[in-house]
Amino acid sequence: MSRRLLPSGDSALLVECDSLDEVLALHDALAASDQPGVVELVPAARTILVAVDPATLPLESAATWVRRIPAEPAVRSAGRSADGVTIRVTYDGPDLRATASLLGVTADALVELHSSIEWRVAFGGFAPGFGYLVSDDWPFEVPRLDAPRTRVPAGSVALAGAFGGVYPRQSPGGWRLIGRTGAELWNPESQPPAVLVPGRRVRFEAVGAG
Amino acid sequence: MTRLRVEQPGPLALVEDLGRPGLAHLGVAGSGALDRGALRLANRLVGNPDGLAALELLVGGFRARFDGEAWFAVTGAWGPVTLDGRPVAPYTAARATDGSVLELGMAERGIRYMLGVRGGIEVPPVLGSRSRDTLAAIGPDAVEAGQVLAIGPEPAASVPLLDQEAAFPPPDGPVTIALLPGPRAEWFTDAALAALFDSPWRLSEQADRIGARLVGPPLERRVQGELASEATVPGSIQVAGGGAPTVLLADRPVTGGYPVIAIVAPGSLDAVAQLRPGQELRFRHA
């Protein structure tokens, strides 16, 4: 496992890993260690931004902490932080059939797999409350739509690349929509405001078409 | 309770405080006043704690009437400020009486006024902040004509006597901005890194609270290919495909897929917030 420490201003480090699995493992380890002076950990596909309060944790000390912390080998489906959440999904998305045939499976098989495996939130960043979901048991690479939709309804359950996701609010988007949920995934009044927090385990449960 | 009746908001009137840090992992940027020094100064001038919410007013053309008496201060951009038609000195606390009308004319230097009032602008906080995030659409909507803004209770501190010499207007000529190294500097050619520091740059018309695009020589990359999106900090200078740099600001997307060549030092960020389209800037090493 390699970790490259890149400069990111006077109160943050950008830590680059070789793979998403290493990001997940390192994020779990950093989050679990509860280091005083860490303001925020922002994981992404290959990196984690470690933002600090330099008065409590100087950048040099943060760098040493990040370099030395041991990380367990990554397991995509078992984020360590927080308990799991189950999201009830009606699998009637406008792209379900076309996506299944693109992947060479039936729509039923796609739904069955999507709703039987354990996912974890790898990182966020596209919009408030949006989580990029990954799973060791998800074999597919799903191409984005050629022409993104200008309006994707809130609660749309979607696929793109190696990732699953749920649109927390209405927004434009190029992911393929396979279902919908009434679950509220973003509420600024809640603590935390997002359900899909990095590290959290997620399962989808199929419910009858409404 | 004292209120501020906004009769004319100008092109963009937003409530801003020091923002909502620490939520980037949930997809929420820090937001907050673009010229944070101006916010702090406006608050200090009227005896408020540093982080009370104030109005960030783009360019000018703002008019409001006070319902009740209130201390206020205008900082940030410099331009004609009048209370009932009489000039008000910039960067000083002034007292409005019930019914008096505050007008901010077109800014002559800088581009964002901060209007602080004693007690702060009282709107319901969202995620711990009263700031409007223009990209994520979080926080209070832009202020509209006719809107009445509540002013919070008197703070404990009195209105301080401050030396007026502390007021420095934003420069109207070239501005020098200090840069820290960026995480992806090595993605760029030596010529691009040299050009970043040697060339004069200008602020383009594409400049808002999300980012400020600059006009200058294209910054060429040594490393081609895609960068997986990664988290950025305020002041990150990302370079898009065509080679044009953009300084990412308070309401930026929390992750970006373009390489960041350098980062505006925190001490220079307020100066970026006050640049006017067409204004020249130069970069130096922090």
Coordinates of C-alpha atoms in Angstrom, one line a residue:
Chain A
M1 CA 0.0 0.0 0.0
S2 CA 1.4 3.4 -0.9
R3 CA 0.3 6.7 0.3
R4 CA 1.5 9.9 -1.4
L5 CA 1.1 13.1 0.6
L6 CA 0.3 16.0 -1.6
P7 CA 0.2 19.7 -0.5
S8 CA -3.3 21.3 -0.2
G9 CA -2.9 24.7 1.4
D10 CA -1.8 25.5 4.9
S11 CA -4.4 23.4 6.8
A12 CA -4.9 20.3 4.7
L13 CA -3.1 17.4 3.1
L14 CA -4.3 15.4 0.1
V15 CA -3.4 11.8 0.5
E16 CA -3.3 9.8 -2.7
C17 CA -3.7 6.0 -2.7
D18 CA -3.3 3.4 -5.5
S19 CA -6.8 2.2 -5.5
L20 CA -10.3 2.9 -4.1
D21 CA -9.9 -0.1 -1.8
E22 CA -6.9 1.5 -0.3
V23 CA -8.8 4.7 0.2
L24 CA -11.6 2.9 2.0
A25 CA -9.1 1.1 4.2
L26 CA -7.2 4.2 5.1
H27 CA -10.4 6.2 5.6
D28 CA -11.6 3.6 8.1
A29 CA -8.3 3.6 9.9
L30 CA -8.1 7.4 10.1
A31 CA -11.7 7.8 11.1
A32 CA -11.4 5.2 13.8
S33 CA -8.3 6.8 15.4
D34 CA -10.2 10.0 16.4
Q35 CA -7.0 12.1 16.2
P36 CA -7.5 15.5 17.9
G37 CA -7.1 18.4 15.5
V38 CA -8.6 16.7 12.5
V39 CA -11.3 18.9 11.2
E40 CA -12.5 16.7 8.4
L41 CA -11.8 13.7 6.3
V42 CA -13.0 13.9 2.7
P43 CA -12.6 10.7 0.8
A44 CA -12.8 10.5 -3.0
A45 CA -12.0 7.9 -5.6
R46 CA -8.2 7.9 -5.1
T47 CA -7.6 10.4 -2.4
I48 CA -8.6 11.5 1.1
L49 CA -8.4 15.2 2.0
V50 CA -7.3 15.5 5.6
A51 CA -8.2 18.9 6.9
V52 CA -6.7 20.0 10.2
D53 CA -6.7 22.8 12.7
P54 CA -3.0 23.5 12.6
A55 CA -3.0 25.1 16.1
T56 CA -3.9 21.6 17.5
L57 CA -2.4 19.4 14.9
P58 CA 0.4 21.0 12.8
L59 CA 0.6 19.8 9.2
E60 CA 3.9 18.0 9.9
S61 CA 2.3 16.0 12.7
A62 CA -0.7 15.2 10.5
A63 CA 1.6 13.9 7.8
T64 CA 3.4 11.6 10.3
W65 CA 0.0 10.4 11.6
V66 CA -1.2 9.6 8.1
R67 CA 2.1 7.9 7.0
R68 CA 2.3 5.7 10.0
I69 CA -1.3 4.6 10.7
P70 CA -1.8 0.9 10.0
A71 CA -4.7 0.1 7.8
E72 CA -6.5 -3.3 7.5
P73 CA -6.9 -4.6 4.0
A74 CA -10.0 -3.1 2.5
V75 CA -13.3 -4.9 2.3
R76 CA -15.7 -2.9 0.2
S77 CA -18.8 -4.2 1.8
A78 CA -17.8 -3.6 5.4
G79 CA -17.4 0.0 6.3
R80 CA -16.4 0.2 10.0
S81 CA -18.2 3.4 10.9
A82 CA -21.8 3.7 11.7
D83 CA -24.5 1.0 11.5
G84 CA -26.2 0.0 8.3
V85 CA -29.2 1.4 6.6
T86 CA -31.8 -0.4 4.5
I87 CA -33.4 1.6 1.6
R88 CA -36.7 0.3 0.2
V89 CA -36.8 0.6 -3.6
T90 CA -39.4 0.2 -6.2
Y91 CA -37.5 -1.1 -9.1
D92 CA -39.3 0.5 -12.0
G93 CA -36.8 3.0 -13.2
P94 CA -36.9 4.2 -16.9
D95 CA -33.5 2.8 -17.6
L96 CA -33.9 -0.6 -15.9
R97 CA -34.5 -2.8 -18.9
A98 CA -32.1 -1.1 -21.2
T99 CA -29.4 -1.2 -18.6
A100 CA -29.9 -4.9 -17.9
S101 CA -29.7 -5.8 -21.5
L102 CA -26.6 -3.6 -21.9
L103 CA -25.1 -5.8 -19.1
G104 CA -26.3 -9.0 -20.6
V105 CA -28.6 -10.0 -17.8
T106 CA -32.4 -9.9 -17.2
A107 CA -34.0 -7.0 -15.4
D108 CA -35.1 -9.4 -12.7
A109 CA -31.5 -10.7 -12.2
L110 CA -30.2 -7.1 -12.0
V111 CA -32.7 -6.2 -9.4
E112 CA -32.1 -9.4 -7.5
L113 CA -28.3 -8.7 -7.3
H114 CA -28.7 -5.0 -6.5
S115 CA -31.0 -5.7 -3.6
S116 CA -29.2 -8.8 -2.2
I117 CA -25.7 -7.5 -1.7
E118 CA -24.2 -5.2 0.9
W119 CA -23.0 -1.8 -0.4
R120 CA -20.9 0.8 1.4
V121 CA -20.7 4.5 0.9
A122 CA -17.2 5.1 -0.5
F123 CA -17.4 8.9 -0.8
G124 CA -19.6 11.8 -1.6
G125 CA -19.1 15.0 -3.4
F126 CA -21.5 15.2 -6.4
A127 CA -24.2 17.0 -4.4
P128 CA -25.3 17.4 -0.7
G129 CA -26.2 14.0 0.6
F130 CA -25.1 12.0 -2.5
G131 CA -23.1 8.9 -1.8
Y132 CA -21.0 6.8 -4.2
L133 CA -21.8 3.2 -3.3
V134 CA -19.5 0.3 -3.9
S135 CA -19.7 -3.4 -3.2
D136 CA -17.3 -6.4 -3.5
D137 CA -20.2 -8.3 -5.0
W138 CA -21.1 -5.9 -7.7
P139 CA -19.4 -7.0 -11.0
F140 CA -20.8 -4.4 -13.4
E141 CA -19.4 -1.3 -15.1
V142 CA -22.3 0.8 -16.2
P143 CA -21.8 3.4 -18.9
R144 CA -23.3 6.8 -18.2
L145 CA -26.1 8.1 -20.4
D146 CA -24.9 9.7 -23.6
A147 CA -27.2 12.7 -22.9
P148 CA -27.6 13.5 -19.2
R149 CA -31.1 14.2 -18.0
T150 CA -31.7 17.8 -17.0
R151 CA -34.0 16.7 -14.2
V152 CA -33.6 13.5 -12.2
P153 CA -36.3 13.2 -9.5
A154 CA -35.2 13.0 -5.8
G155 CA -35.1 9.4 -4.7
S156 CA -34.0 8.0 -8.0
V157 CA -31.9 4.8 -7.5
A158 CA -29.2 4.8 -10.1
L159 CA -26.0 3.2 -11.5
A160 CA -22.9 4.6 -13.2
G161 CA -19.4 3.2 -13.6
A162 CA -18.7 0.8 -10.8
F163 CA -21.0 2.7 -8.5
G164 CA -24.5 2.7 -7.2
G165 CA -26.2 5.8 -5.9
V166 CA -29.5 7.5 -4.9
Y167 CA -30.2 11.1 -5.9
P168 CA -31.0 12.8 -2.6
R169 CA -32.5 15.9 -4.3
Q170 CA -33.8 16.7 -7.7
S171 CA -30.9 17.5 -9.9
P172 CA -29.5 17.1 -13.4
G173 CA -27.7 13.7 -13.8
G174 CA -26.3 11.2 -16.3
W175 CA -26.6 8.0 -14.2
R176 CA -29.0 5.2 -15.3
L177 CA -32.1 5.1 -13.3
I178 CA -33.3 1.6 -12.2
G179 CA -35.7 2.4 -9.4
R180 CA -36.9 4.9 -6.9
T181 CA -37.3 5.2 -3.1
G182 CA -39.3 7.4 -0.8
A183 CA -36.6 7.4 1.8
E184 CA -35.4 10.8 2.8
L185 CA -31.7 10.8 2.3
W186 CA -31.0 14.5 2.8
N187 CA -32.5 16.7 5.5
P188 CA -30.6 19.8 6.8
E189 CA -32.6 19.6 10.0
S190 CA -31.3 16.1 10.9
Q191 CA -28.0 15.3 12.6
P192 CA -26.2 14.2 10.4
P193 CA -28.1 15.8 7.5
A194 CA -27.1 13.0 5.2
V195 CA -28.1 9.3 5.5
L196 CA -25.3 8.2 3.1
V197 CA -22.3 9.1 5.2
P198 CA -18.9 7.8 4.0
G199 CA -18.2 4.4 5.5
R200 CA -21.8 3.5 6.1
R201 CA -23.2 0.1 5.0
V202 CA -26.2 0.1 2.8
R203 CA -28.7 -2.5 1.6
F204 CA -31.5 -2.1 -0.9
E205 CA -34.8 -3.9 -0.3
A206 CA -37.2 -4.5 -3.3
V207 CA -40.8 -3.5 -2.6
G208 CA -43.7 -4.0 -5.0
A209 CA -44.3 -1.6 -7.8
G210 CA -46.5 1.3 -6.7
Chain B
M1 CA -37.2 44.6 17.3
T2 CA -35.2 46.5 14.7
R3 CA -35.6 45.5 11.1
L4 CA -34.1 46.3 7.8
R5 CA -36.5 46.8 4.9
V6 CA -34.7 46.1 1.6
E7 CA -36.3 48.4 -1.0
Q8 CA -33.7 47.6 -3.7
P9 CA -31.3 44.7 -3.4
G10 CA -29.1 45.4 -6.4
P11 CA -27.9 42.6 -8.6
L12 CA -27.2 40.1 -5.8
A13 CA -27.8 40.5 -2.1
L14 CA -27.0 37.5 0.1
V15 CA -26.9 36.8 3.8
E16 CA -23.5 35.4 4.7
D17 CA -21.6 34.5 7.8
L18 CA -18.4 32.5 8.3
G19 CA -20.1 29.5 6.7
R20 CA -20.5 25.8 7.5
P21 CA -17.0 24.1 7.6
G22 CA -16.6 20.4 8.2
L23 CA -19.4 19.1 6.0
A24 CA -17.5 18.5 2.7
H25 CA -17.6 14.7 3.2
L26 CA -21.4 15.1 2.9
G27 CA -21.1 17.1 -0.2
V28 CA -21.6 20.5 1.4
A29 CA -19.0 23.3 0.8
G30 CA -18.0 25.8 3.5
S31 CA -19.7 28.7 1.8
G32 CA -19.8 31.9 3.8
A33 CA -18.7 35.5 3.1
L34 CA -16.4 35.6 0.1
D35 CA -14.4 38.5 1.7
R36 CA -14.1 37.1 5.2
G37 CA -11.9 39.9 6.5
A38 CA -14.6 42.4 5.4
L39 CA -17.3 40.4 7.3
R40 CA -15.1 40.3 10.5
L41 CA -14.3 44.0 10.2
A42 CA -18.0 44.9 9.7
N43 CA -18.9 42.9 12.8
R44 CA -16.1 44.3 14.9
L45 CA -16.9 47.9 14.0
V46 CA -20.4 47.5 15.4
G47 CA -19.4 45.4 18.4
N48 CA -20.7 42.0 17.1
P49 CA -18.9 38.7 17.5
D50 CA -16.8 38.0 14.4
G51 CA -19.2 35.5 12.8
L52 CA -22.6 37.2 12.9
A53 CA -24.4 37.2 9.6
A54 CA -24.2 40.3 7.4
L55 CA -25.3 41.2 3.8
E56 CA -22.9 40.6 1.0
L57 CA -23.9 43.1 -1.7
L58 CA -22.6 42.7 -5.2
V59 CA -21.5 45.9 -7.0
G60 CA -24.0 48.3 -5.3
G61 CA -27.4 49.7 -6.3
F62 CA -28.7 48.7 -2.8
R63 CA -31.3 50.7 -0.8
A64 CA -32.8 49.8 2.5
R65 CA -34.8 51.5 5.3
F66 CA -34.3 50.9 9.0
D67 CA -37.3 50.2 11.1
G68 CA -35.9 51.3 14.5
E69 CA -32.5 52.5 15.4
A70 CA -29.4 50.5 14.6
W71 CA -25.6 50.7 14.3
F72 CA -24.2 49.5 11.0
A73 CA -20.9 49.5 9.1
V74 CA -20.1 49.0 5.4
T75 CA -16.8 47.3 4.6
G76 CA -15.3 45.4 1.6
A77 CA -15.9 47.3 -1.6
W78 CA -15.5 51.1 -1.6
G79 CA -18.1 53.3 -3.1
P80 CA -20.6 56.0 -2.3
V81 CA -22.5 55.2 0.9
T82 CA -25.2 57.5 2.1
L83 CA -27.7 57.6 5.0
D84 CA -30.6 59.9 4.2
G85 CA -28.5 61.3 1.4
R86 CA -25.6 62.3 3.7
P87 CA -22.3 60.5 3.0
V88 CA -21.2 57.8 5.5
A89 CA -17.5 57.2 5.9
P90 CA -16.5 53.7 4.7
Y91 CA -15.3 51.2 7.3
T92 CA -16.8 53.1 10.2
A93 CA -19.7 52.4 12.5
A94 CA -22.7 54.7 11.9
R95 CA -26.0 55.0 13.7
A96 CA -29.2 54.8 11.7
T97 CA -32.4 56.3 13.2
D98 CA -35.9 54.9 12.7
G99 CA -36.9 55.4 9.1
S100 CA -33.6 56.4 7.8
V101 CA -32.6 55.2 4.3
L102 CA -29.2 53.6 3.6
E103 CA -28.0 53.6 0.0
L104 CA -24.9 52.0 -1.5
G105 CA -24.0 53.3 -4.9
M106 CA -21.9 51.5 -7.5
A107 CA -18.6 50.3 -6.1
E108 CA -15.5 52.2 -7.3
R109 CA -13.0 49.8 -5.8
G110 CA -13.6 46.1 -5.1
I111 CA -16.9 44.5 -6.0
R112 CA -18.5 43.1 -2.8
Y113 CA -19.8 45.3 0.0
M114 CA -20.4 43.8 3.4
L115 CA -23.1 45.5 5.3
G116 CA -22.9 44.6 9.0
V117 CA -25.6 45.6 11.5
R118 CA -25.3 45.5 15.2
G119 CA -27.0 42.3 16.3
G120 CA -26.5 40.6 13.0
I121 CA -29.0 39.6 10.3
E122 CA -31.3 37.2 11.9
V123 CA -32.5 34.4 9.6
P124 CA -32.9 30.7 10.6
P125 CA -29.6 28.9 10.4
V126 CA -29.3 25.8 8.1
L127 CA -26.6 23.3 9.1
G128 CA -25.3 25.8 11.7
S129 CA -24.9 28.7 9.3
R130 CA -26.9 31.6 7.9
S131 CA -24.9 31.6 4.7
R132 CA -26.4 31.2 1.3
D133 CA -24.6 28.5 -0.7
T134 CA -25.3 29.6 -4.3
L135 CA -24.3 26.2 -5.9
A136 CA -25.9 23.8 -3.4
A137 CA -28.9 26.1 -2.9
I138 CA -28.6 25.8 0.9
G139 CA -29.4 28.6 3.3
P140 CA -31.5 31.7 2.8
D141 CA -32.6 32.7 -0.7
A142 CA -31.2 35.9 -2.3
V143 CA -32.8 39.0 -0.7
E144 CA -35.6 40.4 -2.8
A145 CA -37.0 43.9 -3.1
G146 CA -39.6 44.4 -0.3
Q147 CA -38.1 41.8 2.0
V148 CA -37.9 42.7 5.6
L149 CA -34.8 41.3 7.5
A150 CA -34.9 40.9 11.3
I151 CA -31.9 42.2 13.2
G152 CA -30.7 40.1 16.1
P153 CA -30.5 41.2 19.8
E154 CA -27.8 43.6 21.0
P155 CA -24.5 41.9 21.6
A156 CA -22.8 42.2 24.9
A157 CA -19.9 44.3 23.7
S158 CA -20.4 48.0 23.1
V159 CA -19.7 49.7 19.8
P160 CA -15.9 50.1 20.0
L161 CA -13.9 53.2 19.2
L162 CA -11.6 52.1 16.4
D163 CA -8.9 53.9 14.6
Q164 CA -10.1 54.8 11.1
E165 CA -6.5 54.3 9.8
A166 CA -7.3 50.6 9.9
A167 CA -9.3 51.0 6.7
F168 CA -7.6 49.9 3.5
P169 CA -9.7 50.1 0.4
P170 CA -9.3 47.3 -2.2
P171 CA -6.7 48.4 -4.8
D172 CA -8.0 49.6 -8.2
G173 CA -4.7 48.6 -10.0
P174 CA -3.0 45.3 -10.3
V175 CA -3.3 43.0 -7.3
T176 CA -0.6 40.6 -6.1
I177 CA -1.9 37.3 -4.9
A178 CA 0.3 34.8 -2.8
L179 CA 0.2 31.1 -3.9
L180 CA 0.9 27.9 -2.0
P181 CA 1.9 24.8 -3.9
G182 CA -1.0 22.8 -5.4
P183 CA -1.4 19.0 -5.2
R184 CA -1.1 18.5 -8.9
A185 CA 1.6 21.0 -9.8
E186 CA 3.6 18.2 -11.4
W187 CA 0.9 17.6 -13.9
F188 CA 2.0 20.8 -15.6
T189 CA 4.9 21.7 -17.8
D190 CA 7.7 23.9 -16.4
A191 CA 6.7 26.5 -18.8
A192 CA 3.1 26.5 -17.4
L193 CA 4.4 26.8 -13.8
A194 CA 6.7 29.7 -14.9
A195 CA 3.8 31.4 -16.8
L196 CA 1.6 31.2 -13.7
F197 CA 4.0 33.4 -11.8
D198 CA 5.5 35.5 -14.6
S199 CA 2.4 36.4 -16.6
P200 CA -0.1 39.1 -15.8
W201 CA -3.6 37.7 -15.4
R202 CA -7.0 39.3 -15.6
L203 CA -10.3 38.3 -14.0
S204 CA -12.8 37.2 -16.6
E205 CA -16.5 37.9 -16.7
Q206 CA -17.0 34.3 -15.5
A207 CA -16.5 35.1 -11.8
D208 CA -18.9 34.4 -9.0
R209 CA -19.0 32.8 -5.5
I210 CA -18.3 29.4 -7.0
G211 CA -15.1 30.3 -8.9
A212 CA -13.2 33.0 -10.6
R213 CA -11.9 32.2 -14.0
L214 CA -8.8 34.0 -15.1
V215 CA -7.6 35.2 -18.5
G216 CA -4.0 34.6 -19.6
P217 CA -1.8 32.2 -21.4
P218 CA -3.0 28.6 -21.5
L219 CA -1.3 26.5 -18.8
E220 CA -0.2 23.3 -20.6
R221 CA -0.2 19.9 -18.9
R222 CA 2.6 17.5 -18.9
V223 CA 0.4 14.6 -17.7
Q224 CA -2.6 14.0 -19.9
G225 CA -5.4 11.8 -19.0
E226 CA -8.2 11.9 -16.5
L227 CA -7.9 12.9 -12.9
A228 CA -10.3 11.1 -10.6
S229 CA -12.3 13.8 -8.8
E230 CA -10.8 14.8 -5.5
A231 CA -11.6 17.2 -2.7
T232 CA -10.5 20.8 -3.0
V233 CA -9.9 23.6 -0.5
P234 CA -11.0 27.3 -1.0
G235 CA -8.5 29.0 -3.3
S236 CA -7.6 25.9 -5.2
I237 CA -6.6 26.9 -8.8
Q238 CA -7.9 24.2 -11.1
V239 CA -7.0 24.2 -14.7
A240 CA -9.6 22.9 -17.1
G241 CA -9.0 21.2 -20.5
G242 CA -8.4 24.4 -22.4
G243 CA -5.7 25.5 -20.0
A244 CA -7.6 28.3 -18.3
P245 CA -7.2 28.5 -14.6
T246 CA -10.2 29.0 -12.2
V247 CA -9.8 30.0 -8.5
L248 CA -12.3 27.9 -6.7
L249 CA -14.1 29.9 -4.0
A250 CA -16.5 29.4 -1.1
D251 CA -19.5 27.8 -2.9
R252 CA -17.3 25.5 -5.1
P253 CA -18.2 21.9 -5.7
V254 CA -16.5 20.0 -2.9
T255 CA -14.7 17.7 -5.3
G256 CA -13.3 18.5 -8.7
G257 CA -11.9 16.5 -11.6
Y258 CA -9.4 19.0 -13.0
P259 CA -5.8 19.2 -11.6
V260 CA -5.1 21.9 -9.1
I261 CA -1.8 23.7 -10.0
A262 CA -1.6 26.0 -7.0
I263 CA -3.6 27.3 -4.0
V264 CA -4.3 30.9 -3.2
A265 CA -2.9 31.5 0.3
P266 CA -5.6 32.1 2.8
G267 CA -4.3 35.7 3.4
S268 CA -4.9 36.5 -0.3
L269 CA -8.3 35.0 -0.7
D270 CA -10.2 38.1 0.4
A271 CA -8.4 40.1 -2.3
V272 CA -9.6 37.6 -5.0
A273 CA -13.1 38.1 -3.7
Q274 CA -12.8 41.9 -4.4
L275 CA -11.3 41.6 -8.0
R276 CA -13.4 43.2 -10.7
P277 CA -13.8 41.7 -14.1
G278 CA -10.9 42.9 -16.3
Q279 CA -8.7 43.8 -13.3
E280 CA -5.1 42.7 -13.5
L281 CA -3.5 40.3 -11.0
R282 CA -0.1 38.7 -10.6
F283 CA 0.9 35.7 -8.6
R284 CA 3.9 35.3 -6.2
H285 CA 5.1 32.5 -4.1
A286 CA 3.7 32.7 -0.5

